[in-house]
XYZ file of C-alpha atoms in Angstrom:
95
model
C -57.773 -70.368 -48.838
C -60.000 -67.653 -50.189
C -58.419 -64.996 -47.949
C -54.920 -65.502 -49.326
C -56.223 -65.225 -52.920
C -58.253 -62.097 -52.116
C -55.211 -60.559 -50.410
C -52.812 -61.540 -53.201
C -50.818 -63.858 -50.911
C -50.653 -66.797 -53.285
C -46.886 -67.388 -53.238
C -46.450 -68.178 -49.559
C -47.033 -71.602 -48.019
C -47.383 -69.984 -44.594
C -50.087 -67.607 -45.837
C -51.901 -70.465 -47.573
C -51.980 -72.480 -44.347
C -53.104 -69.436 -42.317
C -55.867 -68.683 -44.792
C -57.037 -72.286 -44.941
C -57.149 -72.891 -41.190
C -58.351 -69.536 -39.836
C -60.477 -68.925 -42.922
C -62.481 -72.066 -42.148
C -62.507 -71.783 -38.352
C -64.055 -68.316 -38.538
C -67.351 -69.893 -39.607
C -67.679 -71.778 -36.330
C -69.582 -70.303 -33.383
C -67.314 -67.724 -31.707
C -66.853 -69.594 -28.431
C -65.945 -72.853 -30.201
C -63.515 -70.955 -32.442
C -61.911 -69.380 -29.359
C -61.716 -72.739 -27.535
C -59.860 -74.266 -30.495
C -57.410 -71.352 -30.700
C -56.872 -71.292 -26.940
C -56.318 -75.049 -26.729
C -53.782 -74.841 -29.561
C -51.529 -72.683 -27.372
C -48.731 -74.273 -25.358
C -49.762 -72.331 -22.258
C -53.281 -70.922 -22.230
C -53.445 -70.331 -18.487
C -53.311 -66.544 -18.854
C -55.824 -66.346 -21.729
C -59.450 -65.302 -21.203
C -61.898 -68.146 -20.694
C -64.628 -66.535 -22.819
C -64.232 -64.473 -25.977
C -67.696 -63.186 -26.729
C -68.752 -62.755 -30.346
C -66.393 -62.081 -33.235
C -67.007 -58.472 -34.211
C -64.334 -58.203 -36.900
C -61.693 -60.386 -38.532
C -59.098 -59.372 -41.104
C -56.095 -60.915 -42.789
C -52.737 -59.198 -43.462
C -53.717 -55.617 -42.706
C -50.861 -53.162 -42.978
C -50.585 -50.956 -39.881
C -48.273 -48.001 -39.326
C -44.839 -48.749 -37.890
C -44.925 -46.047 -35.211
C -43.508 -47.204 -31.848
C -42.086 -50.387 -33.417
C -38.707 -51.401 -34.750
C -40.201 -51.796 -38.236
C -39.395 -49.114 -40.782
C -42.429 -49.153 -43.089
C -45.366 -51.040 -41.593
C -46.520 -53.905 -39.374
C -48.478 -56.717 -41.021
C -50.022 -59.248 -38.623
C -51.310 -62.404 -40.277
C -54.734 -62.214 -38.637
C -56.472 -59.630 -36.459
C -59.625 -60.697 -34.636
C -61.760 -58.343 -32.617
C -63.877 -60.322 -30.172
C -66.438 -58.491 -28.053
C -64.256 -59.154 -24.973
C -60.736 -58.556 -26.352
C -58.629 -58.153 -29.494
C -56.353 -60.909 -30.781
C -53.393 -60.691 -33.142
C -52.204 -63.938 -34.719
C -48.735 -64.215 -36.228
C -48.230 -67.635 -37.750
C -45.094 -69.587 -38.380
C -44.856 -72.526 -40.707
C -42.230 -75.157 -39.999
C -41.728 -77.210 -43.130
């Protein structure tokens, strides 16, 4: 939950859940963290088996909107740079 407070995302239930879950999982060993994320997917057959170490993780970065249908910016919920690949997480909260 610390990430949503630090990023001023305190009014969104979805952001609170993202921050709480990913914010805690990031402290696990990288391969265990990746196994949990991969197993949470409906179809993980096309995902890499191994992730390597987490090199970088960020929450709600604002990226330029070039080559997208967005007008101002793109804001993924979580960006994780593993040593073997990059991962963008966009969460959805069904209440």
